[in-house]
Amino acid sequence: MTWPHLEPADDDNPNHIQVVATPSVGDLDGDCIPEILFNSYNGQNYTTNGVLRAIRGDTGEKVWSITDPAYRADSGSTPAIGDLDYDGRPEVVNPGEGAWLYAVSWDGTILWKSQNYSGGGKSGSPSIVNMDLQGNAEIVYGRTVFDAQGQVLWTGAGGLGNNGSVGQLSCVADLNGDLRPEVIAGGTAYTFTGSVGVDFSGSVLWQSGGDGFCGVADFQLDGTPEVVLVRSGSIDVLEGLTGAVLAQYAIPSGGAGG
């Protein structure tokens, strides 16, 4: 499939034509044709003044763009797509240029700007997950959990999910087999109890070294997950339940990795 070349309209930030981060793909309007969502920027600084865009997957034509200056994006980030309120239509959650997220409905209507999260780092990405397995979904960004309206529910005190100055980027997975998701942010795994709006709370499941980017997989094929961290010139494989280091590999020629 080849798209025709399409130029942004004069009122659609036509100079925001650069893209540095991986796009997201999802069917926003339920027509069985996926849309592609990405953050675009102008100039050299891709962490501020970004414009979130949605285009058709079959033709590349514009679906909508978020051009309101109050909702400029961090264009080094990848937006998350998911149904926050279980109404059958997806929402989009995107990192803003400040220490906040914002949500957009499937048709491009801006829904909210979140409370600020703690910690530094730019070019992270959120996750949409039901943390208490009840009611609406929640949003995880680094070590912070937000409710479906962008209010901060809980913030950890350990790892952020940063690799150098880049992040926050965490993982969500059931590490201890209790069927509830844990959050892995760098070298810290957080576990959660209770219900949102009642007694929702988190604590440290384990701490294992410094910050970094994570991945989760069952490498030993024993039915329990391992955690991979890329950080400070090495790739570490950790036991998912305890954080114990199972293997460590130096990144050739050093560097932070990605």
PDB file of C-alpha atoms in Angstrom, residues 2-252:
ATOM      1  CA  THR A   2       1.304   3.448  -0.934  1.00  0.00           C
ATOM      2  CA  TRP A   3      -0.137   6.672   0.441  1.00  0.00           C
ATOM      3  CA  PRO A   4      -0.347   9.857  -1.603  1.00  0.00           C
ATOM      4  CA  HIS A   5       1.733  12.734  -0.284  1.00  0.00           C
ATOM      5  CA  LEU A   6      -0.502  14.870   1.924  1.00  0.00           C
ATOM      6  CA  GLU A   7       0.405  18.337   3.171  1.00  0.00           C
ATOM      7  CA  PRO A   8      -0.976  19.599   6.520  1.00  0.00           C
ATOM      8  CA  ALA A   9      -3.391  22.502   6.106  1.00  0.00           C
ATOM      9  CA  ASP A  10      -2.327  26.024   7.041  1.00  0.00           C
ATOM     10  CA  ASP A  11      -4.397  25.873  10.244  1.00  0.00           C
ATOM     11  CA  ASP A  12      -3.016  22.438  11.200  1.00  0.00           C
ATOM     12  CA  ASN A  13       0.531  23.362  12.295  1.00  0.00           C
ATOM     13  CA  PRO A  14       2.025  22.594   8.874  1.00  0.00           C
ATOM     14  CA  ASN A  15       5.596  23.030  10.132  1.00  0.00           C
ATOM     15  CA  HIS A  16       5.211  20.200  12.643  1.00  0.00           C
ATOM     16  CA  ILE A  17       6.369  17.547  10.195  1.00  0.00           C
ATOM     17  CA  GLN A  18       9.124  15.717  12.098  1.00  0.00           C
ATOM     18  CA  VAL A  19       8.583  12.472  14.019  1.00  0.00           C
ATOM     19  CA  VAL A  20      11.082  10.736  16.292  1.00  0.00           C
ATOM     20  CA  ALA A  21       9.016   8.222  18.315  1.00  0.00           C
ATOM     21  CA  THR A  22       7.227   4.989  17.437  1.00  0.00           C
ATOM     22  CA  PRO A  23       3.545   5.534  16.532  1.00  0.00           C
ATOM     23  CA  SER A  24       0.564   3.708  18.029  1.00  0.00           C
ATOM     24  CA  VAL A  25      -2.012   1.877  15.923  1.00  0.00           C
ATOM     25  CA  GLY A  26      -5.665   1.289  16.842  1.00  0.00           C
ATOM     26  CA  ASP A  27      -9.176   1.421  15.414  1.00  0.00           C
ATOM     27  CA  LEU A  28     -10.536   4.619  16.939  1.00  0.00           C
ATOM     28  CA  ASP A  29     -13.908   4.837  15.177  1.00  0.00           C
ATOM     29  CA  GLY A  30     -14.866   1.158  14.927  1.00  0.00           C
ATOM     30  CA  ASP A  31     -14.819   0.951  11.121  1.00  0.00           C
ATOM     31  CA  CYS A  32     -12.299  -1.947  11.090  1.00  0.00           C
ATOM     32  CA  ILE A  33      -9.652   0.317   9.542  1.00  0.00           C
ATOM     33  CA  PRO A  34      -6.928   1.226  12.030  1.00  0.00           C
ATOM     34  CA  GLU A  35      -5.755   4.750  12.680  1.00  0.00           C
ATOM     35  CA  ILE A  36      -2.122   5.690  13.268  1.00  0.00           C
ATOM     36  CA  LEU A  37      -1.331   8.079  16.122  1.00  0.00           C
ATOM     37  CA  PHE A  38       1.939   9.943  16.550  1.00  0.00           C
ATOM     38  CA  ASN A  39       3.457  13.100  17.968  1.00  0.00           C
ATOM     39  CA  SER A  40       4.985  15.573  15.513  1.00  0.00           C
ATOM     40  CA  TYR A  41       7.325  18.470  16.176  1.00  0.00           C
ATOM     41  CA  ASN A  42       8.924  21.509  14.565  1.00  0.00           C
ATOM     42  CA  GLY A  43      12.591  22.447  14.822  1.00  0.00           C
ATOM     43  CA  GLN A  44      15.182  20.640  16.935  1.00  0.00           C
ATOM     44  CA  ASN A  45      13.531  20.224  20.337  1.00  0.00           C
ATOM     45  CA  TYR A  46      11.321  17.151  20.230  1.00  0.00           C
ATOM     46  CA  THR A  47      10.340  17.185  23.917  1.00  0.00           C
ATOM     47  CA  THR A  48       8.190  20.331  23.784  1.00  0.00           C
ATOM     48  CA  ASN A  49       5.652  22.009  21.490  1.00  0.00           C
ATOM     49  CA  GLY A  50       4.512  18.700  19.980  1.00  0.00           C
ATOM     50  CA  VAL A  51       1.251  18.108  18.108  1.00  0.00           C
ATOM     51  CA  LEU A  52      -0.584  14.781  18.504  1.00  0.00           C
ATOM     52  CA  ARG A  53      -1.998  13.580  15.177  1.00  0.00           C
ATOM     53  CA  ALA A  54      -4.291  10.741  14.085  1.00  0.00           C
ATOM     54  CA  ILE A  55      -4.336   9.652  10.443  1.00  0.00           C
ATOM     55  CA  ARG A  56      -6.126   6.892   8.540  1.00  0.00           C
ATOM     56  CA  GLY A  57      -4.196   3.685   8.171  1.00  0.00           C
ATOM     57  CA  ASP A  58      -5.378   3.023   4.632  1.00  0.00           C
ATOM     58  CA  THR A  59      -4.873   6.436   3.031  1.00  0.00           C
ATOM     59  CA  GLY A  60      -2.779   8.523   5.451  1.00  0.00           C
ATOM     60  CA  GLU A  61      -5.456  11.212   5.483  1.00  0.00           C
ATOM     61  CA  LYS A  62      -5.947  13.337   8.584  1.00  0.00           C
ATOM     62  CA  VAL A  63      -8.501  12.167  11.146  1.00  0.00           C
ATOM     63  CA  TRP A  64      -7.726  14.835  13.739  1.00  0.00           C
ATOM     64  CA  SER A  65      -4.893  16.862  15.272  1.00  0.00           C
ATOM     65  CA  ILE A  66      -4.555  18.372  18.746  1.00  0.00           C
ATOM     66  CA  THR A  67      -3.461  21.923  17.937  1.00  0.00           C
ATOM     67  CA  ASP A  68      -4.520  23.703  21.145  1.00  0.00           C
ATOM     68  CA  PRO A  69      -1.307  25.272  22.557  1.00  0.00           C
ATOM     69  CA  ALA A  70      -2.444  24.312  26.076  1.00  0.00           C
ATOM     70  CA  TYR A  71      -2.052  20.644  25.116  1.00  0.00           C
ATOM     71  CA  ARG A  72       1.343  20.554  23.468  1.00  0.00           C
ATOM     72  CA  ALA A  73       2.953  17.109  23.555  1.00  0.00           C
ATOM     73  CA  ASP A  74       6.333  15.603  24.323  1.00  0.00           C
ATOM     74  CA  SER A  75       7.019  14.363  20.794  1.00  0.00           C
ATOM     75  CA  GLY A  76       9.599  11.855  21.977  1.00  0.00           C
ATOM     76  CA  SER A  77       6.705   9.909  23.510  1.00  0.00           C
ATOM     77  CA  THR A  78       4.360   7.242  22.184  1.00  0.00           C
ATOM     78  CA  PRO A  79       0.636   7.692  22.996  1.00  0.00           C
ATOM     79  CA  ALA A  80      -1.366   4.904  24.643  1.00  0.00           C
ATOM     80  CA  ILE A  81      -4.719   3.738  23.225  1.00  0.00           C
ATOM     81  CA  GLY A  82      -7.320   1.999  25.403  1.00  0.00           C
ATOM     82  CA  ASP A  83     -10.891   2.106  26.648  1.00  0.00           C
ATOM     83  CA  LEU A  84     -10.607   3.894  29.985  1.00  0.00           C
ATOM     84  CA  ASP A  85     -14.308   3.858  30.869  1.00  0.00           C
ATOM     85  CA  TYR A  86     -15.431   0.656  29.094  1.00  0.00           C
ATOM     86  CA  ASP A  87     -17.946   2.448  26.878  1.00  0.00           C
ATOM     87  CA  GLY A  88     -16.760   0.546  23.810  1.00  0.00           C
ATOM     88  CA  ARG A  89     -14.768   3.474  22.406  1.00  0.00           C
ATOM     89  CA  PRO A  90     -11.031   3.941  22.952  1.00  0.00           C
ATOM     90  CA  GLU A  91      -9.388   6.947  24.526  1.00  0.00           C
ATOM     91  CA  VAL A  92      -5.865   8.188  23.852  1.00  0.00           C
ATOM     92  CA  VAL A  93      -3.510   9.161  26.686  1.00  0.00           C
ATOM     93  CA  ASN A  94      -0.463  11.189  25.717  1.00  0.00           C
ATOM     94  CA  PRO A  95       2.442  12.788  27.629  1.00  0.00           C
ATOM     95  CA  GLY A  96       2.368  16.562  27.557  1.00  0.00           C
ATOM     96  CA  GLU A  97       5.370  18.850  27.297  1.00  0.00           C
ATOM     97  CA  GLY A  98       5.290  19.349  31.074  1.00  0.00           C
ATOM     98  CA  ALA A  99       5.024  16.884  33.969  1.00  0.00           C
ATOM     99  CA  TRP A 100       1.472  15.908  33.023  1.00  0.00           C
ATOM    100  CA  LEU A 101      -0.556  13.678  30.715  1.00  0.00           C
ATOM    101  CA  TYR A 102      -3.675  14.478  28.739  1.00  0.00           C
ATOM    102  CA  ALA A 103      -6.516  12.355  27.384  1.00  0.00           C
ATOM    103  CA  VAL A 104      -8.370  12.610  24.088  1.00  0.00           C
ATOM    104  CA  SER A 105     -11.539  10.796  23.038  1.00  0.00           C
ATOM    105  CA  TRP A 106     -11.727   8.639  19.918  1.00  0.00           C
ATOM    106  CA  ASP A 107     -12.997  11.607  17.877  1.00  0.00           C
ATOM    107  CA  GLY A 108     -10.256  14.016  18.978  1.00  0.00           C
ATOM    108  CA  THR A 109     -12.165  15.774  21.769  1.00  0.00           C
ATOM    109  CA  ILE A 110      -9.839  16.767  24.611  1.00  0.00           C
ATOM    110  CA  LEU A 111     -11.061  15.193  27.855  1.00  0.00           C
ATOM    111  CA  TRP A 112      -8.652  16.274  30.580  1.00  0.00           C
ATOM    112  CA  LYS A 113      -5.177  17.282  31.641  1.00  0.00           C
ATOM    113  CA  SER A 114      -3.814  15.220  34.527  1.00  0.00           C
ATOM    114  CA  GLN A 115      -2.368  16.264  37.822  1.00  0.00           C
ATOM    115  CA  ASN A 116       1.424  16.544  37.715  1.00  0.00           C
ATOM    116  CA  TYR A 117       3.556  13.461  38.213  1.00  0.00           C
ATOM    117  CA  SER A 118       6.813  13.439  40.163  1.00  0.00           C
ATOM    118  CA  GLY A 119      10.329  12.815  38.899  1.00  0.00           C
ATOM    119  CA  GLY A 120      12.245  13.892  35.827  1.00  0.00           C
ATOM    120  CA  GLY A 121      12.851  12.421  32.407  1.00  0.00           C
ATOM    121  CA  LYS A 122      11.387  13.146  28.983  1.00  0.00           C
ATOM    122  CA  SER A 123      10.081  10.994  26.134  1.00  0.00           C
ATOM    123  CA  GLY A 124       8.375   8.351  28.248  1.00  0.00           C
ATOM    124  CA  SER A 125       5.121   6.580  27.478  1.00  0.00           C
ATOM    125  CA  PRO A 126       2.047   5.608  29.539  1.00  0.00           C
ATOM    126  CA  SER A 127       0.232   2.282  29.915  1.00  0.00           C
ATOM    127  CA  ILE A 128      -3.516   1.731  30.296  1.00  0.00           C
ATOM    128  CA  VAL A 129      -4.384  -1.137  32.657  1.00  0.00           C
ATOM    129  CA  ASN A 130      -7.001  -2.038  35.257  1.00  0.00           C
ATOM    130  CA  MET A 131      -4.877  -2.030  38.394  1.00  0.00           C
ATOM    131  CA  ASP A 132      -7.555  -3.206  40.842  1.00  0.00           C
ATOM    132  CA  LEU A 133      -9.443  -5.435  38.361  1.00  0.00           C
ATOM    133  CA  GLN A 134     -12.594  -3.401  39.056  1.00  0.00           C
ATOM    134  CA  GLY A 135     -14.428  -0.500  37.409  1.00  0.00           C
ATOM    135  CA  ASN A 136     -12.562   1.807  35.053  1.00  0.00           C
ATOM    136  CA  ALA A 137      -9.035   1.316  33.827  1.00  0.00           C
ATOM    137  CA  GLU A 138      -6.095   3.182  35.327  1.00  0.00           C
ATOM    138  CA  ILE A 139      -3.059   4.816  33.730  1.00  0.00           C
ATOM    139  CA  VAL A 140       0.524   4.035  34.700  1.00  0.00           C
ATOM    140  CA  TYR A 141       3.327   6.446  33.896  1.00  0.00           C
ATOM    141  CA  GLY A 142       6.692   5.590  35.397  1.00  0.00           C
ATOM    142  CA  ARG A 143       6.050   5.078  39.112  1.00  0.00           C
ATOM    143  CA  THR A 144       2.749   7.008  39.173  1.00  0.00           C
ATOM    144  CA  VAL A 145      -0.768   5.551  38.900  1.00  0.00           C
ATOM    145  CA  PHE A 146      -3.596   7.823  37.694  1.00  0.00           C
ATOM    146  CA  ASP A 147      -7.327   7.167  37.648  1.00  0.00           C
ATOM    147  CA  ALA A 148      -9.415   7.361  34.463  1.00  0.00           C
ATOM    148  CA  GLN A 149      -9.882  11.135  34.973  1.00  0.00           C
ATOM    149  CA  GLY A 150      -6.175  11.921  35.352  1.00  0.00           C
ATOM    150  CA  GLN A 151      -6.100  12.221  39.150  1.00  0.00           C
ATOM    151  CA  VAL A 152      -3.006  10.827  40.869  1.00  0.00           C
ATOM    152  CA  LEU A 153      -3.904   7.731  42.886  1.00  0.00           C
ATOM    153  CA  TRP A 154      -0.469   6.676  44.047  1.00  0.00           C
ATOM    154  CA  THR A 155       3.208   7.485  43.510  1.00  0.00           C
ATOM    155  CA  GLY A 156       6.155   5.253  44.369  1.00  0.00           C
ATOM    156  CA  ALA A 157       9.362   6.424  46.001  1.00  0.00           C
ATOM    157  CA  GLY A 158      11.833   4.187  44.136  1.00  0.00           C
ATOM    158  CA  GLY A 159      12.674   3.707  40.470  1.00  0.00           C
ATOM    159  CA  LEU A 160      11.103   5.893  37.770  1.00  0.00           C
ATOM    160  CA  GLY A 161      11.792   3.891  34.624  1.00  0.00           C
ATOM    161  CA  ASN A 162      14.368   6.359  33.282  1.00  0.00           C
ATOM    162  CA  ASN A 163      17.458   5.462  31.275  1.00  0.00           C
ATOM    163  CA  GLY A 164      19.728   8.437  31.645  1.00  0.00           C
ATOM    164  CA  SER A 165      17.544  11.487  31.024  1.00  0.00           C
ATOM    165  CA  VAL A 166      15.009   9.557  28.923  1.00  0.00           C
ATOM    166  CA  GLY A 167      11.768   8.230  30.432  1.00  0.00           C
ATOM    167  CA  GLN A 168       9.591   7.615  32.304  1.00  0.00           C
ATOM    168  CA  LEU A 169       8.890   4.192  30.805  1.00  0.00           C
ATOM    169  CA  SER A 170       7.677   1.366  33.028  1.00  0.00           C
ATOM    170  CA  CYS A 171       6.254  -2.129  32.490  1.00  0.00           C
ATOM    171  CA  VAL A 172       3.082  -3.695  33.878  1.00  0.00           C
ATOM    172  CA  ALA A 173       2.859  -7.452  34.524  1.00  0.00           C
ATOM    173  CA  ASP A 174       1.767  -9.970  37.157  1.00  0.00           C
ATOM    174  CA  LEU A 175       5.076 -10.927  38.756  1.00  0.00           C
ATOM    175  CA  ASN A 176       3.908 -12.761  41.882  1.00  0.00           C
ATOM    176  CA  GLY A 177       0.990 -14.790  40.531  1.00  0.00           C
ATOM    177  CA  ASP A 178      -1.771 -13.008  42.477  1.00  0.00           C
ATOM    178  CA  LEU A 179      -3.519 -12.086  39.176  1.00  0.00           C
ATOM    179  CA  ARG A 180      -3.065  -8.375  39.906  1.00  0.00           C
ATOM    180  CA  PRO A 181      -0.570  -6.339  37.885  1.00  0.00           C
ATOM    181  CA  GLU A 182       2.682  -5.081  39.310  1.00  0.00           C
ATOM    182  CA  VAL A 183       4.549  -2.039  37.974  1.00  0.00           C
ATOM    183  CA  ILE A 184       8.236  -2.339  37.138  1.00  0.00           C
ATOM    184  CA  ALA A 185       9.954   1.049  37.013  1.00  0.00           C
ATOM    185  CA  GLY A 186      13.688   0.643  36.588  1.00  0.00           C
ATOM    186  CA  GLY A 187      15.124  -1.447  39.400  1.00  0.00           C
ATOM    187  CA  THR A 188      11.961  -1.228  41.512  1.00  0.00           C
ATOM    188  CA  ALA A 189       8.906  -3.459  41.304  1.00  0.00           C
ATOM    189  CA  TYR A 190       5.765  -2.114  42.976  1.00  0.00           C
ATOM    190  CA  THR A 191       2.831  -4.281  44.051  1.00  0.00           C
ATOM    191  CA  PHE A 192      -0.713  -3.132  44.829  1.00  0.00           C
ATOM    192  CA  THR A 193      -3.674  -3.917  47.064  1.00  0.00           C
ATOM    193  CA  GLY A 194      -7.167  -2.560  47.616  1.00  0.00           C
ATOM    194  CA  SER A 195      -9.752  -0.886  45.405  1.00  0.00           C
ATOM    195  CA  VAL A 196      -9.566   2.474  43.651  1.00  0.00           C
ATOM    196  CA  GLY A 197     -11.673   5.024  45.504  1.00  0.00           C
ATOM    197  CA  VAL A 198     -11.596   2.961  48.693  1.00  0.00           C
ATOM    198  CA  ASP A 199      -8.220   1.677  49.894  1.00  0.00           C
ATOM    199  CA  PHE A 200      -5.963   1.417  46.841  1.00  0.00           C
ATOM    200  CA  SER A 201      -2.306   1.369  47.849  1.00  0.00           C
ATOM    201  CA  GLY A 202       1.088   0.243  46.614  1.00  0.00           C
ATOM    202  CA  SER A 203       4.366  -0.906  48.134  1.00  0.00           C
ATOM    203  CA  VAL A 204       7.780  -2.101  46.983  1.00  0.00           C
ATOM    204  CA  LEU A 205       7.861  -5.769  45.982  1.00  0.00           C
ATOM    205  CA  TRP A 206      11.607  -5.666  45.401  1.00  0.00           C
ATOM    206  CA  GLN A 207      14.477  -3.295  44.712  1.00  0.00           C
ATOM    207  CA  SER A 208      17.348  -4.396  42.482  1.00  0.00           C
ATOM    208  CA  GLY A 209      19.873  -1.795  41.448  1.00  0.00           C
ATOM    209  CA  GLY A 210      19.369   1.445  39.607  1.00  0.00           C
ATOM    210  CA  ASP A 211      16.970   2.849  37.048  1.00  0.00           C
ATOM    211  CA  GLY A 212      16.557   1.722  33.447  1.00  0.00           C
ATOM    212  CA  PHE A 213      14.176   0.509  30.753  1.00  0.00           C
ATOM    213  CA  CYS A 214      12.361  -2.775  31.311  1.00  0.00           C
ATOM    214  CA  GLY A 215      10.875  -5.735  29.521  1.00  0.00           C
ATOM    215  CA  VAL A 216       9.067  -8.813  30.841  1.00  0.00           C
ATOM    216  CA  ALA A 217       9.076 -12.363  29.430  1.00  0.00           C
ATOM    217  CA  ASP A 218       9.218 -15.996  30.579  1.00  0.00           C
ATOM    218  CA  PHE A 219      12.757 -16.724  29.414  1.00  0.00           C
ATOM    219  CA  GLN A 220      13.076 -20.001  31.329  1.00  0.00           C
ATOM    220  CA  LEU A 221       9.689 -21.314  30.144  1.00  0.00           C
ATOM    221  CA  ASP A 222       8.774 -22.278  33.694  1.00  0.00           C
ATOM    222  CA  GLY A 223       5.526 -20.332  33.852  1.00  0.00           C
ATOM    223  CA  THR A 224       6.958 -17.410  35.830  1.00  0.00           C
ATOM    224  CA  PRO A 225       8.209 -14.151  34.307  1.00  0.00           C
ATOM    225  CA  GLU A 226      11.657 -12.643  34.267  1.00  0.00           C
ATOM    226  CA  VAL A 227      12.415  -8.922  34.041  1.00  0.00           C
ATOM    227  CA  VAL A 228      15.027  -7.466  31.699  1.00  0.00           C
ATOM    228  CA  LEU A 229      16.549  -4.071  32.485  1.00  0.00           C
ATOM    229  CA  VAL A 230      18.704  -1.992  30.156  1.00  0.00           C
ATOM    230  CA  ARG A 231      20.723   0.423  32.260  1.00  0.00           C
ATOM    231  CA  SER A 232      24.162   1.949  32.804  1.00  0.00           C
ATOM    232  CA  GLY A 233      25.958   0.023  30.086  1.00  0.00           C
ATOM    233  CA  SER A 234      24.492  -3.391  30.853  1.00  0.00           C
ATOM    234  CA  ILE A 235      21.532  -5.651  30.192  1.00  0.00           C
ATOM    235  CA  ASP A 236      20.352  -7.396  33.366  1.00  0.00           C
ATOM    236  CA  VAL A 237      17.985 -10.349  33.619  1.00  0.00           C
ATOM    237  CA  LEU A 238      16.179 -10.483  36.970  1.00  0.00           C
ATOM    238  CA  GLU A 239      13.946 -13.026  38.639  1.00  0.00           C
ATOM    239  CA  GLY A 240      10.454 -11.567  38.442  1.00  0.00           C
ATOM    240  CA  LEU A 241       9.361 -12.527  41.940  1.00  0.00           C
ATOM    241  CA  THR A 242      12.439 -11.394  43.877  1.00  0.00           C
ATOM    242  CA  GLY A 243      14.508  -9.138  41.620  1.00  0.00           C
ATOM    243  CA  ALA A 244      17.549 -11.398  42.033  1.00  0.00           C
ATOM    244  CA  VAL A 245      20.052 -10.985  39.191  1.00  0.00           C
ATOM    245  CA  LEU A 246      20.085 -14.102  36.995  1.00  0.00           C
ATOM    246  CA  ALA A 247      22.387 -12.823  34.253  1.00  0.00           C
ATOM    247  CA  GLN A 248      24.188  -9.654  33.251  1.00  0.00           C
ATOM    248  CA  TYR A 249      25.595  -8.677  29.866  1.00  0.00           C
ATOM    249  CA  ALA A 250      27.727  -5.658  29.044  1.00  0.00           C
ATOM    250  CA  ILE A 251      26.521  -3.496  26.173  1.00  0.00           C
ATOM    251  CA  PRO A 252      29.276  -3.536  23.510  1.00  0.00           C
TER     252      PRO A 252
END
